[in-house]
Structure formats: C-alpha cells, structure tokens
Short mmCIF file of C-alpha atoms and ligand atoms in Angstrom, two decimals:
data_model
loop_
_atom_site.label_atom_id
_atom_site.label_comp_id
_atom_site.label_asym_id
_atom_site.label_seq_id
_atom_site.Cartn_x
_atom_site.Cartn_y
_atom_site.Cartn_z
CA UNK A 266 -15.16 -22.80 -10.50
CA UNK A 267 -16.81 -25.54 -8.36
CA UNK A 268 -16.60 -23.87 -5.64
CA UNK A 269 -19.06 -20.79 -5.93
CA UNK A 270 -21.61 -21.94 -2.90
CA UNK A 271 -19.77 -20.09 -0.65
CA UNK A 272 -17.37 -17.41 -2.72
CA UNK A 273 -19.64 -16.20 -5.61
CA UNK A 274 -17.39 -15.84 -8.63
CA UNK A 275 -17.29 -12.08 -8.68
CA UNK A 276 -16.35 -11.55 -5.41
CA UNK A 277 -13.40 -13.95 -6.24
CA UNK A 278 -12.29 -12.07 -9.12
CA UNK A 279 -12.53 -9.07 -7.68
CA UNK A 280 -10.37 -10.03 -4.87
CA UNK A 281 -7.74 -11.65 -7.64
CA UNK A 282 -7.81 -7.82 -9.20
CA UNK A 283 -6.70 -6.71 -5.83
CA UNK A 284 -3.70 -9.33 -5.63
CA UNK A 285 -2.83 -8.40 -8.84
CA UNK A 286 -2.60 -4.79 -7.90
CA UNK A 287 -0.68 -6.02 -4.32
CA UNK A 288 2.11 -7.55 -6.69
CA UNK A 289 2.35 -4.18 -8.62
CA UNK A 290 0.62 -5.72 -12.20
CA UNK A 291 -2.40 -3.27 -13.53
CA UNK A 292 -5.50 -5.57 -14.43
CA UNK A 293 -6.73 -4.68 -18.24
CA UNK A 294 -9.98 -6.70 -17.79
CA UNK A 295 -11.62 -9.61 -16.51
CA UNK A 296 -13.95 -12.84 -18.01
CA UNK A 297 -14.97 -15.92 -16.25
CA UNK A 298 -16.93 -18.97 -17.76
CA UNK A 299 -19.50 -21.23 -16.23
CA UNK A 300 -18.71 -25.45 -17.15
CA UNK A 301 -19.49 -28.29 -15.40
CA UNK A 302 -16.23 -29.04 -15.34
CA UNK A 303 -12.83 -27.95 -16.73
CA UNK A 304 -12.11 -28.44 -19.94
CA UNK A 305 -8.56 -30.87 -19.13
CA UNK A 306 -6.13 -29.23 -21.55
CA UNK A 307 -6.91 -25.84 -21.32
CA UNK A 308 -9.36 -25.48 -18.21
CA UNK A 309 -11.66 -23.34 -20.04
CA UNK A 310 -13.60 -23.55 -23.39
CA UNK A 311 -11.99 -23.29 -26.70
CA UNK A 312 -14.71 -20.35 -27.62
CA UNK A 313 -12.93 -18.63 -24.04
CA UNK A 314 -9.55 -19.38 -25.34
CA UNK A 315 -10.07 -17.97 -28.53
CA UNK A 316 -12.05 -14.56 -27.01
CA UNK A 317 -9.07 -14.08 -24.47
CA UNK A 318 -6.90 -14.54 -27.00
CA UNK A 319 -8.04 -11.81 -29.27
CA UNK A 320 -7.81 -9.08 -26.24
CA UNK A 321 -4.47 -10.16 -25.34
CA UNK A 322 -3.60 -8.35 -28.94
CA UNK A 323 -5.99 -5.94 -28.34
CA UNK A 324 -4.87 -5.13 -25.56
CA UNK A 325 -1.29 -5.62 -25.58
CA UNK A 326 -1.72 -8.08 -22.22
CA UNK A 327 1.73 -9.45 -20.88
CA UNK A 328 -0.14 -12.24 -18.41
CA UNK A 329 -3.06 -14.22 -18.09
CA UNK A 330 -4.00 -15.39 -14.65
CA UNK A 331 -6.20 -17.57 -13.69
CA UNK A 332 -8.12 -17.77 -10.43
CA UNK A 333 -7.61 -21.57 -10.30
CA UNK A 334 -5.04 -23.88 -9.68
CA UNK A 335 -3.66 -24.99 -13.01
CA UNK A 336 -1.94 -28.22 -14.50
CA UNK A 337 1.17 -28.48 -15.81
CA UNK A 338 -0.28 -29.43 -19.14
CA UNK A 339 -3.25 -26.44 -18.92
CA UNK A 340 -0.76 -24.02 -18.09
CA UNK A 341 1.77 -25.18 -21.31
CA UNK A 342 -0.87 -25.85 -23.58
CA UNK A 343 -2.96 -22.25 -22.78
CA UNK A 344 1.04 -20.40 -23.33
CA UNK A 345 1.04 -22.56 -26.68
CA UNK A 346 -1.87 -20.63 -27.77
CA UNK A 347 -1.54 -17.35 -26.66
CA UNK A 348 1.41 -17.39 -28.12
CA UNK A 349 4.72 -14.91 -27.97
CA UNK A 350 5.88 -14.03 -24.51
CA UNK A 351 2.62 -14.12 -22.81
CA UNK A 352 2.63 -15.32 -19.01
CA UNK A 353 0.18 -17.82 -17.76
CA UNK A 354 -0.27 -18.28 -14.48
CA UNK A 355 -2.64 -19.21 -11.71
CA UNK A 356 -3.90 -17.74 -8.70
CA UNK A 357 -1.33 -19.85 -6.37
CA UNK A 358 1.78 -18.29 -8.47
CA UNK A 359 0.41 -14.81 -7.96
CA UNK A 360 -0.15 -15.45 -4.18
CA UNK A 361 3.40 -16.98 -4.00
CA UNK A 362 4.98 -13.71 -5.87
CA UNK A 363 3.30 -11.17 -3.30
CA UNK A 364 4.66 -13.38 -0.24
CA UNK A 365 8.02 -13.19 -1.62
CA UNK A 366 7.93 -9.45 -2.37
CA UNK A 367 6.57 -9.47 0.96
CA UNK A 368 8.87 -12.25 3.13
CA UNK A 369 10.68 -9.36 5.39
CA UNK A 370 12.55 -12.35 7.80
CA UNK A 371 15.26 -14.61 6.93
CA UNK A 372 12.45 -17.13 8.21
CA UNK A 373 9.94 -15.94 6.02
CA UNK A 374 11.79 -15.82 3.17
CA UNK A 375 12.89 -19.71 3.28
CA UNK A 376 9.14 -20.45 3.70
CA UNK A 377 8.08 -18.91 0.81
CA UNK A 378 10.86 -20.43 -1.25
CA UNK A 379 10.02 -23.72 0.00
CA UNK A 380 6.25 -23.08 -0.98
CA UNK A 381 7.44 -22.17 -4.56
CA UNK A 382 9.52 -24.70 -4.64
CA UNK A 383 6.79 -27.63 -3.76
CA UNK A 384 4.63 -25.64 -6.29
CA UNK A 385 7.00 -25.92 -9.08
CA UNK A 386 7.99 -29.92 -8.15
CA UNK A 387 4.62 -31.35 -10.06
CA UNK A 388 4.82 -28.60 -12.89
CA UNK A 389 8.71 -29.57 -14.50
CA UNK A 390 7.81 -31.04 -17.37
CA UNK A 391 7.59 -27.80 -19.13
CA UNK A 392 10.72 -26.57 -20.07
CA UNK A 393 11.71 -30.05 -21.34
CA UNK A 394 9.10 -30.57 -23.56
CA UNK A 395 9.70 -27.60 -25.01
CA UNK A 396 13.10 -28.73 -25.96
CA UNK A 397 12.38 -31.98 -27.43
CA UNK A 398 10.00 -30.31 -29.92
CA UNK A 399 13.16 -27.84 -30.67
CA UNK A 400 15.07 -30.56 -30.96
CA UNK A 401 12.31 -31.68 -33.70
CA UNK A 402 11.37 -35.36 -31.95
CA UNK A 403 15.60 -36.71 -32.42
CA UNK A 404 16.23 -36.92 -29.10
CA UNK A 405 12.99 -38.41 -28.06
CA UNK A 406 13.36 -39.49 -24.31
CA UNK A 407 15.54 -36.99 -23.19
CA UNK A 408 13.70 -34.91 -22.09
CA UNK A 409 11.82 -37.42 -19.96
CA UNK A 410 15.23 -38.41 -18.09
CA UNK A 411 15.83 -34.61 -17.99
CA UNK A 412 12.81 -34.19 -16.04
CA UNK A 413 13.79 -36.98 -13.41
CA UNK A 414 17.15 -35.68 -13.00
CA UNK A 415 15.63 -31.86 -12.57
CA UNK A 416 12.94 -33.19 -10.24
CA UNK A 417 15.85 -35.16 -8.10
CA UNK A 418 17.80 -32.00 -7.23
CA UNK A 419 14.22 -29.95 -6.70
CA UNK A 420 13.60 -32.51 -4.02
CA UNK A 421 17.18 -32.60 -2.65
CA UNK A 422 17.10 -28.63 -2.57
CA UNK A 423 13.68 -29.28 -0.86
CA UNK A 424 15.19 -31.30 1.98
CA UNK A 425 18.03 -28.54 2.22
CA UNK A 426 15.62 -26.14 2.93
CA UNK A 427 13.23 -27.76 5.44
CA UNK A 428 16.31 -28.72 7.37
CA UNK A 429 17.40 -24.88 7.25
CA UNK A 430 14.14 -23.69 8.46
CA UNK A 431 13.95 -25.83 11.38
CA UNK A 432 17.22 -24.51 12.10
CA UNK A 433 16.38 -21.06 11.70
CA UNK A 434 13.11 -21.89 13.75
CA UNK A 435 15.73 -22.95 16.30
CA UNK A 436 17.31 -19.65 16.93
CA UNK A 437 15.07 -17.88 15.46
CA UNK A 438 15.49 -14.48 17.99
CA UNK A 439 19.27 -14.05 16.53
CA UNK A 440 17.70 -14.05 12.89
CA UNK A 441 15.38 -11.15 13.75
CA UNK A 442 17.46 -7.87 13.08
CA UNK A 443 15.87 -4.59 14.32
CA UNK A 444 15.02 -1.71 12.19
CA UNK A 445 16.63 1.14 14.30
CA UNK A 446 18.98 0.66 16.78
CA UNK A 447 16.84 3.68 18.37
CA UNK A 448 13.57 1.92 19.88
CA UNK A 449 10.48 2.98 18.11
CA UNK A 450 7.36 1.77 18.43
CA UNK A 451 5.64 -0.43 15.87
CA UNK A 452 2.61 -0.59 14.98
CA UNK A 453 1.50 -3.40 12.62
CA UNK A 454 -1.64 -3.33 10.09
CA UNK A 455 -3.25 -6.73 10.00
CA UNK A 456 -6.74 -7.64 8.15
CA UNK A 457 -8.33 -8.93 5.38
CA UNK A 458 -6.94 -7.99 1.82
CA UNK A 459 -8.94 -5.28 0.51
CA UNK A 460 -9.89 -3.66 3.55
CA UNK A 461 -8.17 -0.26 3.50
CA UNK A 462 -4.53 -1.09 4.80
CA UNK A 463 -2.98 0.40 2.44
CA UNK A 464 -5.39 3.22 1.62
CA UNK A 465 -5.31 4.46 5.48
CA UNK A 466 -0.92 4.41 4.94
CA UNK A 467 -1.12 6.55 1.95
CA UNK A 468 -3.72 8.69 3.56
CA UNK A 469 -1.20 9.58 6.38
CA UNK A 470 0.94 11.08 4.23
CA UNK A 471 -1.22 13.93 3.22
CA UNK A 472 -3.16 13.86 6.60
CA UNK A 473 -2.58 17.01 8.71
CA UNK A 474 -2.78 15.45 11.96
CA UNK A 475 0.78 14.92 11.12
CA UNK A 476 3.42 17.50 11.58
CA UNK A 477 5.15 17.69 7.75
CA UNK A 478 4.72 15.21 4.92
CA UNK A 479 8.85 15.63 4.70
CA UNK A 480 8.98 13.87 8.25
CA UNK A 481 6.44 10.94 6.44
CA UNK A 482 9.76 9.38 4.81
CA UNK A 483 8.67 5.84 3.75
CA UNK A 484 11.13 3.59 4.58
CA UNK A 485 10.13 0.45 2.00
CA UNK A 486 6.79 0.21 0.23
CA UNK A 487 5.05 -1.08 3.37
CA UNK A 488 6.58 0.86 5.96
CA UNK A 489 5.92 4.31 6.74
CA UNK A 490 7.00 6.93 9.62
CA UNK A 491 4.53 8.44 11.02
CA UNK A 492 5.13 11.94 13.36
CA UNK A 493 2.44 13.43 15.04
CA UNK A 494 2.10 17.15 15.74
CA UNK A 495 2.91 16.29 19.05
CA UNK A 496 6.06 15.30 18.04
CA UNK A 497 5.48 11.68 18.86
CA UNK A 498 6.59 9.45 16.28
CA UNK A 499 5.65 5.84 15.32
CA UNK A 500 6.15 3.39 12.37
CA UNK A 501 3.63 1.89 10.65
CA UNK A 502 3.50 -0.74 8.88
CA UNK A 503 1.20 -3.09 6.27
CA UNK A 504 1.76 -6.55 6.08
CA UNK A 505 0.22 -9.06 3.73
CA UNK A 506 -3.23 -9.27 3.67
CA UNK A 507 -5.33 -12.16 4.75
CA UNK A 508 -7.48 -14.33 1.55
CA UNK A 509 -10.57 -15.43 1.32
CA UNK A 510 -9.00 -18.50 -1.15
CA UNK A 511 -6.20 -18.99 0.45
CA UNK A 512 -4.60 -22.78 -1.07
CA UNK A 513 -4.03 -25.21 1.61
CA UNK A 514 -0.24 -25.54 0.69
CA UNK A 515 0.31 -21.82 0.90
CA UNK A 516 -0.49 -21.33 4.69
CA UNK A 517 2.57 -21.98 6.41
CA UNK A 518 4.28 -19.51 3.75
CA UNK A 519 1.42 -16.83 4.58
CA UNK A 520 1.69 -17.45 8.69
CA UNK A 521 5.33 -17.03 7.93
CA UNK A 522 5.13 -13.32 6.23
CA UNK A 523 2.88 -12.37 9.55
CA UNK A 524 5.66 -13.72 11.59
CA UNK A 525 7.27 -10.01 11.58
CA UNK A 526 3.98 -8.91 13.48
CA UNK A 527 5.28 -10.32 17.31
CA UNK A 528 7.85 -7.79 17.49
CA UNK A 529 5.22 -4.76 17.17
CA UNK A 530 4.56 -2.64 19.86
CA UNK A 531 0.68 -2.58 18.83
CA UNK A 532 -1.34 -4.45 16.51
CA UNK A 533 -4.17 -2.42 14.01
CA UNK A 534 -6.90 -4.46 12.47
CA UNK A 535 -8.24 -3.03 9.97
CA UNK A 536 -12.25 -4.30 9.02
CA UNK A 537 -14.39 -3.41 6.25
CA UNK A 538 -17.35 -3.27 8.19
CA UNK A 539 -19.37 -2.27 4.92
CA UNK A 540 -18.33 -5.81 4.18
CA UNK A 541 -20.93 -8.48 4.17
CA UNK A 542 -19.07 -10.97 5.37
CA UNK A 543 -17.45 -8.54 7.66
CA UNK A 544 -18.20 -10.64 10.76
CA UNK A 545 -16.11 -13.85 9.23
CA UNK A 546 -13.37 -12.01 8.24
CA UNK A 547 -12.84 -10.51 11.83
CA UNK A 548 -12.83 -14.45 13.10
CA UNK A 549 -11.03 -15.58 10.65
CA UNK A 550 -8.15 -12.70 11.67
CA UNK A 551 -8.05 -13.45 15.47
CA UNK A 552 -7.94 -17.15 14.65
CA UNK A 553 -4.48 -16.58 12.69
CA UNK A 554 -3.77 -13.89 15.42
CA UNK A 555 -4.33 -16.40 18.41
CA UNK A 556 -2.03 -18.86 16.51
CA UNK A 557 0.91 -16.63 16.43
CA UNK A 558 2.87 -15.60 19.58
CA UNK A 559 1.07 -12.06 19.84
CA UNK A 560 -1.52 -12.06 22.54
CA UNK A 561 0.79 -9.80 24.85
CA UNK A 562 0.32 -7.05 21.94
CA UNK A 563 -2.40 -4.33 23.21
CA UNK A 564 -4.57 -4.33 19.25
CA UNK A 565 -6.71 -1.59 18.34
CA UNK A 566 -9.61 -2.38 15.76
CA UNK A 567 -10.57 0.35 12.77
CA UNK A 568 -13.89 -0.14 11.56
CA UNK A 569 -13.19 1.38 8.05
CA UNK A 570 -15.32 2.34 4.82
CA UNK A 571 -17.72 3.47 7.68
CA UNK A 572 -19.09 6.06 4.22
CA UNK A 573 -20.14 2.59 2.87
CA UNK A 574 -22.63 1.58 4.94
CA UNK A 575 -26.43 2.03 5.67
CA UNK A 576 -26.32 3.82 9.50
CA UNK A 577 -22.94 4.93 10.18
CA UNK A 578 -24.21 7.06 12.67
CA UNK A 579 -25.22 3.84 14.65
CA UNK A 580 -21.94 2.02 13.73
CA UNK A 581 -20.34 5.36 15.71
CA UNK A 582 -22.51 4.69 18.53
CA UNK A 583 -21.94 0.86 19.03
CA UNK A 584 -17.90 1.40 18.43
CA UNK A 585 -18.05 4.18 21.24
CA UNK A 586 -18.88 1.86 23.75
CA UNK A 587 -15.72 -0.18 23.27
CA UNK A 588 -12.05 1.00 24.19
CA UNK A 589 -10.84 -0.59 21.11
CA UNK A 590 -12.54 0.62 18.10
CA UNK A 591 -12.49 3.79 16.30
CA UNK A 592 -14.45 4.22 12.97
CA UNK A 593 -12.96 5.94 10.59
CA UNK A 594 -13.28 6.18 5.98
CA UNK A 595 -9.51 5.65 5.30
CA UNK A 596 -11.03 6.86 1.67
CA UNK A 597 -12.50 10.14 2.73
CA UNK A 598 -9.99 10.71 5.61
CA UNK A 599 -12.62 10.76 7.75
CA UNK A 600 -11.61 9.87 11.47
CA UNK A 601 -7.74 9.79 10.74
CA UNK A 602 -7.52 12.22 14.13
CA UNK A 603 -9.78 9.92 16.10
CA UNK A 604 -7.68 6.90 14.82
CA UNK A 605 -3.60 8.57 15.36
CA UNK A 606 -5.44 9.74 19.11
CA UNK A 607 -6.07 5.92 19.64
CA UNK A 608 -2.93 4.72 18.67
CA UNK A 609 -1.17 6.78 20.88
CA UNK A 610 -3.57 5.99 23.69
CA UNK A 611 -2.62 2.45 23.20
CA UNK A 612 0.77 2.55 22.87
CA UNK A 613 0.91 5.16 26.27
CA UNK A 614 2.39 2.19 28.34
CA UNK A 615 5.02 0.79 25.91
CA UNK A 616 8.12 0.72 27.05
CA UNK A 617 9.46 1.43 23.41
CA UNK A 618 7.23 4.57 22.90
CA UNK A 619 10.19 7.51 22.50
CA UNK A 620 9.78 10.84 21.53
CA UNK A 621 10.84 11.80 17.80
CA UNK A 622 14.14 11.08 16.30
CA UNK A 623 13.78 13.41 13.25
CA UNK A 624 14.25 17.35 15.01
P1 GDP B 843 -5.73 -3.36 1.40
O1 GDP B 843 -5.74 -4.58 0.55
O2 GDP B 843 -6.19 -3.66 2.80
O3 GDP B 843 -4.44 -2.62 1.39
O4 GDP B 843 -6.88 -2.40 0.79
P2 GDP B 843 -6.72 -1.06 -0.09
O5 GDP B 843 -6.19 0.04 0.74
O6 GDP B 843 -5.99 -1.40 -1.34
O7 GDP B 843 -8.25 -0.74 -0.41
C1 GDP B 843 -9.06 -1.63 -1.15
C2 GDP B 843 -10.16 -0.87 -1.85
O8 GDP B 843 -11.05 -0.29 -0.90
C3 GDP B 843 -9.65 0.28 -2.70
O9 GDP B 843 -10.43 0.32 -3.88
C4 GDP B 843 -9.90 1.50 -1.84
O10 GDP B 843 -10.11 2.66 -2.61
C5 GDP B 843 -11.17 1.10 -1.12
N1 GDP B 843 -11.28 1.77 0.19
C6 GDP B 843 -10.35 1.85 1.16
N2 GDP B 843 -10.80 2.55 2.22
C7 GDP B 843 -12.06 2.94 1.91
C8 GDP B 843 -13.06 3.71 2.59
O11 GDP B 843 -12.88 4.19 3.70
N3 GDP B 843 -14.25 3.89 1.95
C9 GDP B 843 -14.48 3.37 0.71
N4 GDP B 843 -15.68 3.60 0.17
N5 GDP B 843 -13.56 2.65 0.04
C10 GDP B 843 -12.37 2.44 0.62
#
C-alpha cells in the first residue's frame, strides 16, 4: 500500500477482517507485502502469489480479498492462478456487498446498484476473454465487440438509473414506508465500524435491564426490540458503519444507507474511546451527521470499551459532566443500565415515545 503514512497497514487489515465479518464471510488468515510498487499483473509478488496460493488448499479458502483497489487484468490474472472456484476480490467489492445487504430504502438501494454498477463498467473484459480462450483463439475479435456491446447497455442501464434516483430523490417521503403502523420510537446506532454497535445490540438481548429476552424479538439482523422493565419499549437499530478507507466513488452509496437515520426518534453514537484516533473518528461522524437532514434528532454519545483504557475512572468523571454521554463496556456489559436510563431520558419528549405493544 502507498498509503501507510496515515493508516498503518495493520490497522487497515484489521479493519478489512471486520468488513469481512459485517458481510457474514469468516476470515481464515491474513498476509500483506511491502513493494515499492504493485507488481501490474498481479499487484503483489509472485513469491506472495505462490504462498497465498498454497493456504488457499490448505485451508480450503473460497475468496481472496484484497485491501486495494484492483484491475481488471490483476483481478483475472490472480483467479487464473488460484485456480478452481476461488473469488478474488478487492476491498471496494466487499464494501459494495455490505451496502447492499445493508440498502434498507428504495433510495438506498438504487445508489448502491448504481455504485456497483460504475464499479463493474471498467472491469468487463473478463467474462469475454474467458470465452475467446474457450473458444480456443477461432473467434478472435469477438469478444472485443462483445465487450463494447456489454459496456453500451451497462452505460444505458447507468443513465436509467441516475434518472430513477433523481426521481425517487423527488418524492422521496412517499418512498419511505414505516415499520409499524403503531409509532415507536427509533433509535439509530451510528459510529465508526468496529466500535461496539453491534456488540452493545447483542448484549441487550441477554441484559436484565430488560424485561424477557422473548420480548427481544429481532426483527432483521440489524434491528432489534428493545422492552424495558418499565415496560417502555424502543427499537434499535445498527446501521452501516463508518470507514476509515472509504473509496471516493463509494460515498454517495454509503450517505445513502445512513439515509434511513432522519426518521429516528434519537440518534446513538457509539465511540471507541480506547481508540487512538478516537478524537477523528468522532469528527469525522458529525461531519457526515451535519450533512444529512438530522440535526432536529436529540443524539446521545456512548463512550464504549471504557475496560480498554488507561483511567476509566477519569473518563467517568469527564463524561459526567456532560448530559450526553454515558460510558459504558458493551463487552463486559458494564453500564448497559446507565446507557437504556439515558435513552429513555432522551427520548422523554418524543412525540412517538408509546408505551409497549407486546402485553
Ligand atoms: P461494530 O462494527 O461497531 O458493530 O463493532 P463490533 O460490535 O463488531 O465490535 C468490534 C470489536 O470490538 C469486537 O471484537 C468486539 O468484541 C470488541 N468490543 C466491542 N465492545 C467492546 C468493549 O466494550 N470492550 C472491549 N474490550 N472490546 C469491545
């Protein structure tokens, strides 16, 4: 990578293990190489090739992803070698998979399809290639003109789309269906990827400041219903988490999966505070935050992984004197009390805030 100055290289991969995990693939193991630049056919070093290509029987691996954006000739030539049925793809693919799993509007969903869409344009000349050489060299060309005729109707099912976004953008308040016809409050997990979002859902389940885990039904993977002992009720939800290497051309897909987030009835940002770069990530957050149409949402922010650092004892202290941060260790269940207590503080004022549905 060339661009380690300011994301070292295992901090990268590590967050690439935890977008693997997001799109529900199990990471088997993980190698990087330092060149001074990539090697153009494959990216990395023939030595590399060969190494990863002895795990991948080892190991029985199914895909090989790379943290980088890859050519179409890198990413044919690298599945040429591996061999068999083994998937190569880069980090950009991955990122696009998890927004699509993720893309819960109508809206959302076109963006992300438009994303993949302008990803695959530049990266055609795969399957036709792979033809000719079936085709053992007779029909020499056809591919080619296969590839312009294939990259035509990409680009006119481009234009289709862009024109049906701005459409949908258009009306967009008669796309957005509600959940429950009941009003129930919302409350939206935002942050960084890897800091906790999805550990402090799961934890709920189990937690007892909630009255029964039968009453915790999960609605889809992301959404969960939460009922207090008090009989209040809320749903929570995770959306998809912010990235450190987040590719240029992916941003309007990713602002378009948060879109969901301006019909909550409270917002939860959820920091790693044992995070050294904890500071940026918060900015980084309310930057995206201030973009969207959400400033009228009351947000709450959870310092998490608060058994992770140094003094958390201090950390308590400094997040006492704010109305708007509770510390908690989603890990431990530490502070899960403290943190249902503040959401319901928050949402006190919401109009939508209703007392339980389930009896
Ligand atoms: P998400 O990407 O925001 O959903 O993050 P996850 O919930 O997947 O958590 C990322 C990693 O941080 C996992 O390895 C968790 O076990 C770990 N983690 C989450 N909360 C805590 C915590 O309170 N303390 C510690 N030490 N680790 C945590």
């Amino acid at each position: 990578k060339n661009d380690v100055q300011d994301f070292g290289i295992e901090e990268s991969l590590s967050e690439l293990s935890q977008l693997v995990d997001t799109a529900g693939l199990l990471v088997v193991g993980s190698t990087y190489q330092k060149l001074t630049s990539p090697n153009p056919r494959t990216y990395i070093g023939s030595g590399k090739v060969s190494e990863i290509k002895s795990a991948i029987h080892a190991l029985g691996v199914e895909t090989v992803i790379f943290d980088d954006e890859l050519s179409a000739g890198q990413l044919r030539n690298l599945e040429k070698i591996f061999g068999g049925d083994v998937r190569v793809c880069d980090r950009t693919a991955l990122i696009l998979d998890i927004f699509n799993q993720r893309a819960a509007t109508h809206e959302a969903s076109l963006q992300v399809s438009l994303a993949q869409m302008e990803y695959q344009l530049p990266r055609l000349t795969k399957m036709w290639t792979h033809l000719e050489r079936q085709a053992g060299g007779k029909v020499k060309g056809m591919g080619e003109k296969q590839i312009e005729v294939d990259k035509r109707i990409l680009r006119n099912q481009i234009g289709i789309l862009k024109k049906e976004l701005e459409s949908v953008r258009k009306h967009r308040k008669q796309y957005r269906n509600r959940r429950f016809s009941v009003p129930v409050a919302v409350v939206s997990l935002v942050g960084y990827t890897n800091a906790g979002k999805s550990t402090l859902l799961n934890q709920l389940t189990g937690a007892d400041v909630l009255a029964e885990d039968k009453l915790f039904a999960t609605l889809d993977p992301t959404t969960r219903r939460v009922q207090m002992k008090n009989g209040k009720e809320f749903l929570l939800t995770d959306t998809v988490g912010f990235i450190q290497k987040l590719p240029t051309t992916l941003v309007a897909a990713f602002r378009a999966t948060l879109e969901e987030i301006s019909e909550s009835s409270l917002l939860v940002h959820v920091v790693d505070i044992s995070h050294p770069l904890a500071e940026q990530q918060i900015n980084a957050v309310d930057k995206v935050l201030s973009e969207l149409d959400v400033s009228s949402i009351p947000k709450l922010i959870v310092w998490n992984k608060v058994d992770k650092v140094g003094d958390p004892q201090k950390l308590r202290l400094e997040a006492e004197k704010r109305d708007d941060v509770v510390c908690i260790s989603a890990l431990s269940g530490n502070g899960l009390q403290e943190f249902c207590n503040a959401v319901q503080d928050k949402l006190k004022d919401s109009m939508v805030w209703v007392e339980a549905l389930v009896p």
